[in-house]
Coordinates of C-alpha atoms and ligand atoms in Angstrom, one line a residue:
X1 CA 0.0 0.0 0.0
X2 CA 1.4 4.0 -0.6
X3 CA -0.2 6.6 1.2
X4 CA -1.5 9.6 -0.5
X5 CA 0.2 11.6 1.7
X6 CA 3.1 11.1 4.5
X7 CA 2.4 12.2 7.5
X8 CA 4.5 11.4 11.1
X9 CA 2.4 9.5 13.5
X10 CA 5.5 7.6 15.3
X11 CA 5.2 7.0 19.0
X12 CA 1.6 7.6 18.4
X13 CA -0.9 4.7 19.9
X14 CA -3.6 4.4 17.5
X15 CA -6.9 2.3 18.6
X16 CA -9.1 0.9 15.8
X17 CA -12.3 -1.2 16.5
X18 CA -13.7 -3.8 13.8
X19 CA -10.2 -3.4 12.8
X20 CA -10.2 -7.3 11.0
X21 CA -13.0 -5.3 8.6
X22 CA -12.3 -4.3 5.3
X23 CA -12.2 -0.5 5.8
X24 CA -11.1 -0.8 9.6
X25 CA -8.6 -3.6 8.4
X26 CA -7.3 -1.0 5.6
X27 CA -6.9 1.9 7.8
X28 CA -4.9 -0.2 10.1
X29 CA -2.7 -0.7 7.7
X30 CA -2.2 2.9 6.1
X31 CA -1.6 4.1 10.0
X32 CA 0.8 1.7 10.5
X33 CA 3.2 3.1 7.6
X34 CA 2.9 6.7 9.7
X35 CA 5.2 5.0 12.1
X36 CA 1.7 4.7 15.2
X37 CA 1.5 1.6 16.9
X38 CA -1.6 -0.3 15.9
X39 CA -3.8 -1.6 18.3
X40 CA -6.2 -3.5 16.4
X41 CA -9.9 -4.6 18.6
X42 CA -12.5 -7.1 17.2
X43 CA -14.5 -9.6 18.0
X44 CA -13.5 -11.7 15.2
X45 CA -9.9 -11.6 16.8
X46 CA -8.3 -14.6 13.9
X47 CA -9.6 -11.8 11.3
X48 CA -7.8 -9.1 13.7
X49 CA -4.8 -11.2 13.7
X50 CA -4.6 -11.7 10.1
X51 CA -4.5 -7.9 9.7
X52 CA -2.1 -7.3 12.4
X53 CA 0.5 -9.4 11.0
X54 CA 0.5 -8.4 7.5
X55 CA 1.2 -4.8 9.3
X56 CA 4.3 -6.6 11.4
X57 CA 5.6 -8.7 8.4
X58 CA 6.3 -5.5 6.7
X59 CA 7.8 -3.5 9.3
X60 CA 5.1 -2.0 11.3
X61 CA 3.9 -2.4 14.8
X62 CA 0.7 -3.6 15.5
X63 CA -1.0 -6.3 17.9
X64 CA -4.9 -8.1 17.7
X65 CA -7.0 -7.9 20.9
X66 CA -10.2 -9.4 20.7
X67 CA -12.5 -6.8 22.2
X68 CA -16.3 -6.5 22.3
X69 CA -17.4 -2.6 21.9
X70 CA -20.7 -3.8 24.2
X71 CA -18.9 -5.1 26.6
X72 CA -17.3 -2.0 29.3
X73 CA -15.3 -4.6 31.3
X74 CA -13.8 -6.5 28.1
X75 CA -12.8 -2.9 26.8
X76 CA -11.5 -2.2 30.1
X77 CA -9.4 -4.5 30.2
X78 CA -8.0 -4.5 26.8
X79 CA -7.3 -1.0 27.7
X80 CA -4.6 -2.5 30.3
X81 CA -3.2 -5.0 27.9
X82 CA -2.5 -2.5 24.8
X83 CA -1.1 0.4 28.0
X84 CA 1.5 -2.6 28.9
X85 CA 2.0 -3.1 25.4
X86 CA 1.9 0.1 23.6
X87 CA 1.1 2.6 26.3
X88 CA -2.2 5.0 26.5
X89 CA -4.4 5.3 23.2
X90 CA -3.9 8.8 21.3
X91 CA -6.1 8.1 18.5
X92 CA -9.5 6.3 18.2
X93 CA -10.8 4.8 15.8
X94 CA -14.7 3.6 15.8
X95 CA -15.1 1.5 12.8
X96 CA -17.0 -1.4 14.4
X97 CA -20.2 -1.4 13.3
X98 CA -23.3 -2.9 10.2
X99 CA -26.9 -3.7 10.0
X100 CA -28.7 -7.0 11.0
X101 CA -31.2 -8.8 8.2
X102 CA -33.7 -9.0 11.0
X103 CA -34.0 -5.3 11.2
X104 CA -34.1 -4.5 6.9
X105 CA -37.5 -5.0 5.3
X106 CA -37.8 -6.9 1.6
X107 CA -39.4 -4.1 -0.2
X108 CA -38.3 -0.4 -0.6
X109 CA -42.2 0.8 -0.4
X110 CA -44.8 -0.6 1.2
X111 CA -47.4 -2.2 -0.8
X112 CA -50.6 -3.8 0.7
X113 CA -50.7 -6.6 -1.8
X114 CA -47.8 -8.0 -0.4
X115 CA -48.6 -8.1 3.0
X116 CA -48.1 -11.1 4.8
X117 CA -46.0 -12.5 1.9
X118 CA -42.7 -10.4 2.4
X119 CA -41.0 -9.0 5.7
X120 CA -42.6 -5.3 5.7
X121 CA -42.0 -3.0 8.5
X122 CA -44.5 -4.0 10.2
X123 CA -42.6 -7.4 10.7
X124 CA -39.2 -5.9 12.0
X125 CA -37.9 -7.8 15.0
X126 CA -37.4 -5.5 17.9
X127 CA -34.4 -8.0 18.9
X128 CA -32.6 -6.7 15.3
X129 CA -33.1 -3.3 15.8
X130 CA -31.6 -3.5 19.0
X131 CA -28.8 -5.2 17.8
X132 CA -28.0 -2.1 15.0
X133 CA -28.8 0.7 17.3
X134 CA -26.1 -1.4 20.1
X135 CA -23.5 -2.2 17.7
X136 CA -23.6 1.2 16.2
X137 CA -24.2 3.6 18.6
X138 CA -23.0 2.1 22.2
X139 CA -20.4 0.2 20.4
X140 CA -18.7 3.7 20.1
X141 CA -20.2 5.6 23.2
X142 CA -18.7 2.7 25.3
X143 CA -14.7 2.8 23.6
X144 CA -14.9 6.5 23.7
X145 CA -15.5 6.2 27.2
X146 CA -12.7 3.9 28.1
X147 CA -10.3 5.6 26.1
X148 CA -10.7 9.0 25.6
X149 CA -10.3 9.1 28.9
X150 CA -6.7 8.5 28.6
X151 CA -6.6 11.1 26.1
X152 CA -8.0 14.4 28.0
X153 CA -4.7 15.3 29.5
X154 CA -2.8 14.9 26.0
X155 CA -1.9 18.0 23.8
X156 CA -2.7 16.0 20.3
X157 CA -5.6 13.7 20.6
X158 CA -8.4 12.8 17.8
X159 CA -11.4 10.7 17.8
X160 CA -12.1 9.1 14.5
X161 CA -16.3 7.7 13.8
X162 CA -17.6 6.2 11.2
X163 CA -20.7 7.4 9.9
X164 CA -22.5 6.7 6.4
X165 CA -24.5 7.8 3.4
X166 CA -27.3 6.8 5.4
X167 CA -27.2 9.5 7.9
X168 CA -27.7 12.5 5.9
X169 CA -30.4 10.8 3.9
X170 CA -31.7 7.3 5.0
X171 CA -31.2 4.7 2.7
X172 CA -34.6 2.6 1.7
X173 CA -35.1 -1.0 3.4
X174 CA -32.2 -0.2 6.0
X175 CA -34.4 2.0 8.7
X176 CA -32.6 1.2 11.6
X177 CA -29.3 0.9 10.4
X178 CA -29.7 4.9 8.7
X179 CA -31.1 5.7 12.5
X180 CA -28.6 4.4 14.0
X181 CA -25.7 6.3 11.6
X182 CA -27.4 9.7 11.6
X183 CA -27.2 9.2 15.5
X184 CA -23.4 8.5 15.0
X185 CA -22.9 12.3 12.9
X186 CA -24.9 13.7 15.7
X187 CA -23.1 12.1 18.2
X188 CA -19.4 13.1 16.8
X189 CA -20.7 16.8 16.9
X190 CA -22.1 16.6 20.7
X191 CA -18.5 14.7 21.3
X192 CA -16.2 17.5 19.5
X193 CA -18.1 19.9 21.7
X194 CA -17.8 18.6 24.6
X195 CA -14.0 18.1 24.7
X196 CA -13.6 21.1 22.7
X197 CA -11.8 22.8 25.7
X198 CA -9.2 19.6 25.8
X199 CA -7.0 18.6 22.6
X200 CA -9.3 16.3 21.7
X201 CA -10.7 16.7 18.5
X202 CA -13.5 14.6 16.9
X203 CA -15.2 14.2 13.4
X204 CA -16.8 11.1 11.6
X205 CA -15.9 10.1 7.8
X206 CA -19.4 9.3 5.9
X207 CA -18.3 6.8 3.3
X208 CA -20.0 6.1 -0.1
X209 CA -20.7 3.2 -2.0
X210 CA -17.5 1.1 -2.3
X211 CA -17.2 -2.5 -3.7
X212 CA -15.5 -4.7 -1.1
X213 CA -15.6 -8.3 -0.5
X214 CA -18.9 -8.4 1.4
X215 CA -21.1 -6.5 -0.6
X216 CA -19.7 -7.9 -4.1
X217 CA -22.4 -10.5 -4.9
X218 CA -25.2 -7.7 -4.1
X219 CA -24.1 -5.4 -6.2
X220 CA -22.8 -7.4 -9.2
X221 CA -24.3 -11.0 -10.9
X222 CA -22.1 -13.5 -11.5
X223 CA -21.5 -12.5 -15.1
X224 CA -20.4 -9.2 -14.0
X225 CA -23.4 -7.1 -14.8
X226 CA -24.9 -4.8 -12.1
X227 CA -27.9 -5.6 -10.3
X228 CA -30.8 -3.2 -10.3
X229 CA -29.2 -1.7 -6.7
X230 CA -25.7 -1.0 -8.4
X231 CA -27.9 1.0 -11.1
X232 CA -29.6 3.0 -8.6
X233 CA -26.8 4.1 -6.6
X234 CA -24.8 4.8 -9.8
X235 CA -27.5 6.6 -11.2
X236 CA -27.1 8.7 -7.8
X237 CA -23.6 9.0 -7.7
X238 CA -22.7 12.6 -10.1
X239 CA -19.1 10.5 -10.7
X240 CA -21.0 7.5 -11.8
X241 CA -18.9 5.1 -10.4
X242 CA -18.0 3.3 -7.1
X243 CA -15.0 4.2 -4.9
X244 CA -12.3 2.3 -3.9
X245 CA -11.5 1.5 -0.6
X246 CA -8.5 3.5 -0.8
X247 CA -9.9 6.5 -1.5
X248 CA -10.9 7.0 2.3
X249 CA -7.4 6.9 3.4
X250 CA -6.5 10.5 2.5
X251 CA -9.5 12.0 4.3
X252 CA -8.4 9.8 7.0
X253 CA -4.7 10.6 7.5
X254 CA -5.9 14.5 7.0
X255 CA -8.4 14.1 9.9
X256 CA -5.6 12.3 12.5
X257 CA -3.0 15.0 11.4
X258 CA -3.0 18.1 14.2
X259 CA -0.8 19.7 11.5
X260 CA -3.1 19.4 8.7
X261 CA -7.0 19.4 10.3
X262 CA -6.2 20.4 13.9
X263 CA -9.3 23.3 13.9
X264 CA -11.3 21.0 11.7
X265 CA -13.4 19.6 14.5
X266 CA -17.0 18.1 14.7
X267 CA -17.8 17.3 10.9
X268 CA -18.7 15.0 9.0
X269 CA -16.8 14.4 5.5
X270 CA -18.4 12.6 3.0
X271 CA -16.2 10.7 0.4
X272 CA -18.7 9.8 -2.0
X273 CA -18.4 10.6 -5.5
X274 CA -20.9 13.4 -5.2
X275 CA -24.0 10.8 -3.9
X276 CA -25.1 13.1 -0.8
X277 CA -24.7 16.6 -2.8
X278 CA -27.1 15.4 -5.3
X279 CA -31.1 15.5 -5.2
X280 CA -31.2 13.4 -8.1
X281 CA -32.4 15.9 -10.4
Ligands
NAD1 P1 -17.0 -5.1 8.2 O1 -18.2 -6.0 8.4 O2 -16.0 -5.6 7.2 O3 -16.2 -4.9 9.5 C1 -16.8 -4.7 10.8 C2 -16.0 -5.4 11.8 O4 -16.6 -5.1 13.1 C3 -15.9 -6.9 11.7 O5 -14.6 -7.4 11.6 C4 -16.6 -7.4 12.9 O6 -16.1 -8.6 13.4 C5 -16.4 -6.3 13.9 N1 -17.5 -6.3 14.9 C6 -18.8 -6.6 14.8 N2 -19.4 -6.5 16.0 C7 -18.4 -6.2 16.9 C8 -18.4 -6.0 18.3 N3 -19.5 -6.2 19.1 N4 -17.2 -5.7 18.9 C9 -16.1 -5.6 18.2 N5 -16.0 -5.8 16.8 C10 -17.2 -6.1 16.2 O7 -17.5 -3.7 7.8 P2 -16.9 -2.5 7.0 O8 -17.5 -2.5 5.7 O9 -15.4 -2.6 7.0 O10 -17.4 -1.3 7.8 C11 -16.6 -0.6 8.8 C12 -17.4 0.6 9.3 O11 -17.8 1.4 8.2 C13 -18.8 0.2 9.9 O12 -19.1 1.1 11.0 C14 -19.8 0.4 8.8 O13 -21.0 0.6 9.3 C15 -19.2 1.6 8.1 N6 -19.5 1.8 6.7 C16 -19.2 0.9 5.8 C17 -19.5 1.2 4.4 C18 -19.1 0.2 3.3 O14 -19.3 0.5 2.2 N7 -18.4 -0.9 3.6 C19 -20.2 2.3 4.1 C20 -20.5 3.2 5.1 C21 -20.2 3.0 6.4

């Protein structure tokens, strides 16, 4: 990987949750070639792991806890293991985070024919919406908590969420998932105010549509035509094309940078081809 940009992160101790992700997994690398020390958190701690070794095998420093963002205790005391390890966190990153089936309807409108046949909102299990608005919202209230408040007495600290299309406009079918993001943007703004008279500086990056592993089979058919979602968001995106991955790493490394950003504090930066400044007409 090269980075858009160079900037010096060394000594710094970088936290990233859902760091064995695709985007978290990505940043993690790209801050490891500042010269930080990685602390990478997820459940999935093999996929953690995997990450934090391809940063290690080519030079960097990073380590994989497995850490639950629901769990207080279990980030507690991850927060011990990585200040033996690495010392106290300087920069969070909240990348853990996605929506639940059990909380996405089938169809985009309602329609009164189809009821009873499809799962309409009227079917949405409380149990999945719980589980978005948790893993979204407390699963970066709760880290924030536990570290930032190693971070108050610092003079260069950031907090790092991410939001998502979905907050500034809710996408259709995903009602709890877009709730739960727009709460994120609002929350990053309450957050950047409140430790505005520290040097902590928050602000969220909204990303776009990007193809990545997960989402590949929805978006394309096996022959490699779009399905009729890829058209739509195209059709919404002004650049008419998806982003790649890597293109969120240069908003990133500008956020983290006191030298570059450091009285940018409390937005929300899209990177999306254009998708949220366009009404579609
Ligand atoms: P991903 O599913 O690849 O990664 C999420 C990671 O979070 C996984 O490794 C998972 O194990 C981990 N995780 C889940 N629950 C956890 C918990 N309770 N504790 C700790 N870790 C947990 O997702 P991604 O696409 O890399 O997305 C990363 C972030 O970006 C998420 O917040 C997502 O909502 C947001 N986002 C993604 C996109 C996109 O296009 N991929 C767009 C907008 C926003």
């Amino acid at each position: 990987m090269k980075l858009p940009f160079n900037i010096d992160l060394k000594n710094k101790v970088i936290v990233i949750t859902g760091a064995g992700g695709v985007l978290c997994g990505m940043f993690s690398e790209a801050l490891a070639l500042t010269g930080a020390k990685i602390a990478l958190l997820d459940l999935n701690e093999q996929a953690a792991d995997v990450q934090a070794k391809k940063i290690t095998e080519c030079g960097g420093i990073a380590k994989a806890y497995k850490c639950n963002v629901l769990d207080k205790e279990n980030i507690e005391s991850v927060r011990e293991e990585i200040l033996k390890d690495f010392g106290t966190c300087d920069i969070l990153i909240n990348g853990a985070g996605g929506n639940n089936p059990k909380a996405t309807t089938d169809e985009e409108y309602f329609s009164a024919e189809n009821a009873g046949k499809v799962k309409s909102f009227f079917d949405l299990d409380k149990s999945g919406v719980e589980f978005v608005f948790n893993l979204n919202f407390l699963g970066t209230l709760l880290p924030t908590q536990v570290f930032a408040a190693d971070m108050t007495s610092k003079d260069d600290a950031s907090i790092i969420n991410i939001s998502s299309m979905n907050a500034f406009t809710p996408l259709t079918k995903i009602p709890a998932y877009s709730g739960a993001k727009a709460a994120i943007s609002n929350f990053t703004k309450w957050l950047a105010v409140y430790f505005s008279k520290t040097n902590i500086r928050c602000n969220a990056i909204a990303p776009g549509f990007f193809v990545t592993k997960q989402n590949e089979k929805l978006l394309f058919n096996e022959d490699g035509t779009p399905t009729p979602r890829t058209e739509k968001i195209l059709n919404a995106t002004p650049m008419g094309r998806f982003g790649n991955a890597e293109e969120l790493i240069g908003t990133l490394l500008f956020l983290v940078s006191k030298e570059a950003s450091g009285f940018v504090n409390g937005v929300v930066i899209p990177v999306d081809g254009g998708f949220s400044a366009y009404s579609g007409v």
